[in-house]
Amino acid sequence: MAADSETAARAALAAYEYGPFVHHDGRGSGAMLELLLRIRAMAKAGEDVTLVASVPDSPRVEGFRQSYAEMDRAVLWGRQAMARPKARVMVLVGRVHSEKVRRIGSPLGLPAAAHIRPEETLSLSLARQGGEAWMCLDECGNAPIPESDDPTLRGLVLAPQQDGKFDGLLALGPVRASAPVKP
């Protein structure tokens, strides 16, 4: 992020062996790389923005059904909020980690967002309005996203979603797949 040029920053981010670009999901996508470069440009322009990236690798504890990685995510988010109480903390994670209720039968236990007081968080789900996503099922590639939300809806809808798992819905319309930076 501190590289002299965008070209150098792009190369350094894409080459970082422990960075997000080793994953074939949203973390390693071209869209994520562009987001990181945009945040870098904002910081270089003097905007008051801080980026904290993490992927907890907390070990599983035999006999304990709660995932420590989920708890560690919540602790990290809380520390960021405590460090700058007047700032907004925006967390970009997959749907599972942002749910606010216990997932019955899940090996995760409580998702990360469920470890934080509900009134102190706003958890949004991305509306499923069609389009395609990069997925690795039997093979990796573009796959259609089923249309399960109103396809005409746009913007932020603040109303409980999916039995209280989320506080609202972000409706952007059909989405396009973003392939991984590294094949």
Short mmCIF file of C-alpha atoms in Angstrom, two decimals:
data_model
loop_
_atom_site.label_atom_id
_atom_site.label_comp_id
_atom_site.label_asym_id
_atom_site.label_seq_id
_atom_site.Cartn_x
_atom_site.Cartn_y
_atom_site.Cartn_z
CA MET A 1 0.00 0.00 0.00
CA ALA A 2 3.00 2.30 0.51
CA ALA A 3 4.50 1.65 -2.93
CA ASP A 4 5.59 4.65 -4.98
CA SER A 5 3.21 4.00 -7.87
CA GLU A 6 -0.07 2.23 -8.50
CA THR A 7 1.72 -0.16 -10.83
CA ALA A 8 4.18 -1.09 -8.07
CA ALA A 9 1.36 -1.38 -5.51
CA ARG A 10 -0.65 -3.61 -7.86
CA ALA A 11 2.35 -5.90 -8.40
CA ALA A 12 3.21 -6.05 -4.68
CA LEU A 13 -0.37 -6.80 -3.62
CA ALA A 14 -0.85 -9.49 -6.27
CA ALA A 15 2.52 -11.13 -5.46
CA TYR A 16 2.14 -11.19 -1.65
CA GLU A 17 2.24 -14.92 -0.90
CA TYR A 18 0.06 -14.66 2.24
CA GLY A 19 -2.33 -12.09 0.83
CA PRO A 20 -5.87 -12.54 -0.34
CA PHE A 21 -4.94 -13.36 -3.90
CA VAL A 22 -4.10 -16.97 -3.06
CA HIS A 23 -7.85 -17.57 -2.63
CA HIS A 24 -10.30 -18.28 -5.44
CA ASP A 25 -13.19 -16.45 -3.84
CA GLY A 26 -14.05 -12.78 -3.39
CA ARG A 27 -10.86 -12.18 -1.37
CA GLY A 28 -8.68 -13.03 -4.35
CA SER A 29 -10.74 -11.40 -7.08
CA GLY A 30 -9.78 -8.67 -9.48
CA ALA A 31 -12.54 -6.57 -7.91
CA MET A 32 -10.84 -6.91 -4.49
CA LEU A 33 -7.53 -5.79 -5.97
CA GLU A 34 -9.23 -2.74 -7.49
CA LEU A 35 -10.89 -1.96 -4.13
CA LEU A 36 -7.54 -2.13 -2.32
CA LEU A 37 -5.97 0.16 -4.92
CA ARG A 38 -8.87 2.63 -4.54
CA ILE A 39 -8.39 2.67 -0.75
CA ARG A 40 -4.66 3.22 -1.32
CA ALA A 41 -5.42 6.17 -3.61
CA MET A 42 -7.78 7.67 -1.00
CA ALA A 43 -5.08 7.39 1.69
CA LYS A 44 -2.46 8.90 -0.64
CA ALA A 45 -4.87 11.81 -1.30
CA GLY A 46 -5.05 12.52 2.43
CA GLU A 47 -8.40 10.89 3.20
CA ASP A 48 -8.75 9.61 6.76
CA VAL A 49 -8.97 5.91 5.96
CA THR A 50 -7.34 2.89 7.55
CA LEU A 51 -7.28 -0.58 6.06
CA VAL A 52 -6.92 -3.66 8.24
CA ALA A 53 -6.88 -7.00 6.48
CA SER A 54 -7.04 -10.30 8.32
CA VAL A 55 -7.93 -13.92 8.00
CA PRO A 56 -7.82 -15.54 11.43
CA ASP A 57 -6.27 -18.97 11.38
CA SER A 58 -7.21 -19.86 14.93
CA PRO A 59 -7.00 -23.60 15.61
CA ARG A 60 -10.03 -25.75 16.26
CA VAL A 61 -10.22 -26.94 19.84
CA GLU A 62 -11.40 -30.52 20.22
CA GLY A 63 -14.65 -30.74 22.14
CA PHE A 64 -15.38 -27.02 21.73
CA ARG A 65 -18.04 -26.36 19.13
CA GLN A 66 -17.46 -22.62 18.75
CA SER A 67 -14.98 -21.57 16.07
CA TYR A 68 -12.23 -19.46 17.59
CA ALA A 69 -11.69 -17.86 14.17
CA GLU A 70 -15.20 -16.36 14.36
CA MET A 71 -14.50 -15.03 17.85
CA ASP A 72 -11.14 -13.65 16.70
CA ARG A 73 -12.83 -11.79 13.83
CA ALA A 74 -15.25 -10.16 16.28
CA VAL A 75 -12.38 -9.20 18.63
CA LEU A 76 -10.44 -7.63 15.76
CA TRP A 77 -13.48 -5.62 14.65
CA GLY A 78 -14.08 -4.50 18.22
CA ARG A 79 -10.47 -3.39 18.65
CA GLN A 80 -10.72 -1.28 15.50
CA ALA A 81 -13.86 0.39 16.84
CA MET A 82 -12.27 1.01 20.26
CA ALA A 83 -9.15 2.50 18.68
CA ARG A 84 -11.23 5.15 16.90
CA PRO A 85 -14.63 5.42 18.61
CA LYS A 86 -15.87 8.26 16.38
CA ALA A 87 -14.97 6.46 13.15
CA ARG A 88 -17.08 4.00 11.21
CA VAL A 89 -15.74 0.49 10.88
CA MET A 90 -16.74 -1.22 7.66
CA VAL A 91 -16.09 -4.93 7.49
CA LEU A 92 -16.18 -6.81 4.20
CA VAL A 93 -16.66 -10.53 4.79
CA GLY A 94 -18.61 -13.39 3.37
CA ARG A 95 -22.26 -13.84 4.17
CA VAL A 96 -21.69 -16.47 6.88
CA HIS A 97 -19.36 -14.30 9.00
CA SER A 98 -21.76 -11.34 8.91
CA GLU A 99 -24.83 -13.18 10.16
CA LYS A 100 -26.17 -12.00 13.51
CA VAL A 101 -27.79 -15.19 14.76
CA ARG A 102 -26.53 -18.63 15.69
CA ARG A 103 -26.35 -21.09 12.82
CA ILE A 104 -28.02 -24.22 14.15
CA GLY A 105 -25.98 -27.29 13.30
CA SER A 106 -23.08 -25.26 11.92
CA PRO A 107 -19.53 -26.16 12.96
CA LEU A 108 -18.88 -22.41 13.31
CA GLY A 109 -21.10 -21.86 16.32
CA LEU A 110 -21.85 -18.14 16.47
CA PRO A 111 -20.80 -16.20 13.37
CA ALA A 112 -18.42 -13.31 14.02
CA ALA A 113 -21.09 -10.57 13.81
CA ALA A 114 -23.23 -12.41 16.36
CA HIS A 115 -20.48 -11.87 18.96
CA ILE A 116 -21.08 -8.10 18.86
CA ARG A 117 -24.04 -6.40 20.50
CA PRO A 118 -26.79 -6.27 17.85
CA GLU A 119 -27.46 -2.56 18.40
CA GLU A 120 -23.81 -1.76 17.66
CA THR A 121 -23.75 -3.38 14.24
CA LEU A 122 -25.51 -3.04 10.93
CA SER A 123 -25.18 -6.25 8.98
CA LEU A 124 -26.21 -6.24 5.33
CA SER A 125 -26.72 -9.07 2.91
CA LEU A 126 -26.19 -8.54 -0.79
CA ALA A 127 -29.48 -9.00 -2.61
CA ARG A 128 -29.54 -11.99 -4.91
CA GLN A 129 -30.86 -10.40 -8.07
CA GLY A 130 -29.23 -12.54 -10.68
CA GLY A 131 -26.04 -12.21 -12.61
CA GLU A 132 -23.02 -14.38 -12.10
CA ALA A 133 -20.23 -15.02 -9.61
CA TRP A 134 -16.88 -16.76 -9.77
CA MET A 135 -17.27 -20.06 -7.93
CA CYS A 136 -15.31 -23.23 -7.44
CA LEU A 137 -17.76 -26.10 -7.31
CA ASP A 138 -16.83 -29.12 -9.44
CA GLU A 139 -14.76 -26.72 -11.54
CA CYS A 140 -13.88 -23.04 -11.15
CA GLY A 141 -15.52 -20.45 -13.34
CA ASN A 142 -18.48 -18.16 -13.80
CA ALA A 143 -21.72 -19.54 -12.38
CA PRO A 144 -25.21 -18.06 -12.42
CA ILE A 145 -26.59 -16.50 -9.25
CA PRO A 146 -30.19 -17.44 -8.62
CA GLU A 147 -32.63 -14.55 -8.48
CA SER A 148 -34.27 -14.89 -5.05
CA ASP A 149 -34.84 -11.19 -4.24
CA ASP A 150 -36.98 -8.62 -6.06
CA PRO A 151 -35.00 -7.85 -9.24
CA THR A 152 -36.32 -4.26 -9.42
CA LEU A 153 -35.19 -3.29 -5.91
CA ARG A 154 -32.22 -0.86 -5.70
CA GLY A 155 -30.32 0.71 -2.84
CA LEU A 156 -30.25 0.01 0.87
CA VAL A 157 -33.26 -1.66 2.41
CA LEU A 158 -33.20 -1.47 6.21
CA ALA A 159 -35.54 -4.23 7.29
CA PRO A 160 -34.72 -7.55 8.98
CA GLN A 161 -33.76 -10.21 6.46
CA GLN A 162 -33.61 -14.01 6.61
CA ASP A 163 -35.15 -14.45 10.06
CA GLY A 164 -32.97 -11.78 11.68
CA LYS A 165 -29.64 -12.90 10.26
CA PHE A 166 -29.19 -9.47 8.67
CA ASP A 167 -30.43 -5.95 9.39
CA GLY A 168 -30.94 -5.13 5.76
CA LEU A 169 -30.27 -5.75 2.14
CA LEU A 170 -27.98 -4.00 -0.33
CA ALA A 171 -29.71 -4.21 -3.70
CA LEU A 172 -27.35 -3.49 -6.60
CA GLY A 173 -29.12 -5.43 -9.33
CA PRO A 174 -27.53 -8.27 -11.28
CA VAL A 175 -23.82 -8.65 -10.57
CA ARG A 176 -20.90 -9.65 -12.77
CA ALA A 177 -18.29 -12.23 -11.89
CA SER A 178 -14.80 -11.08 -11.00
CA ALA A 179 -12.19 -13.74 -11.73
CA PRO A 180 -9.28 -14.34 -9.36
CA VAL A 181 -6.13 -12.30 -9.80
CA LYS A 182 -4.11 -15.53 -9.75
CA PRO A 183 -5.37 -18.54 -11.70
#
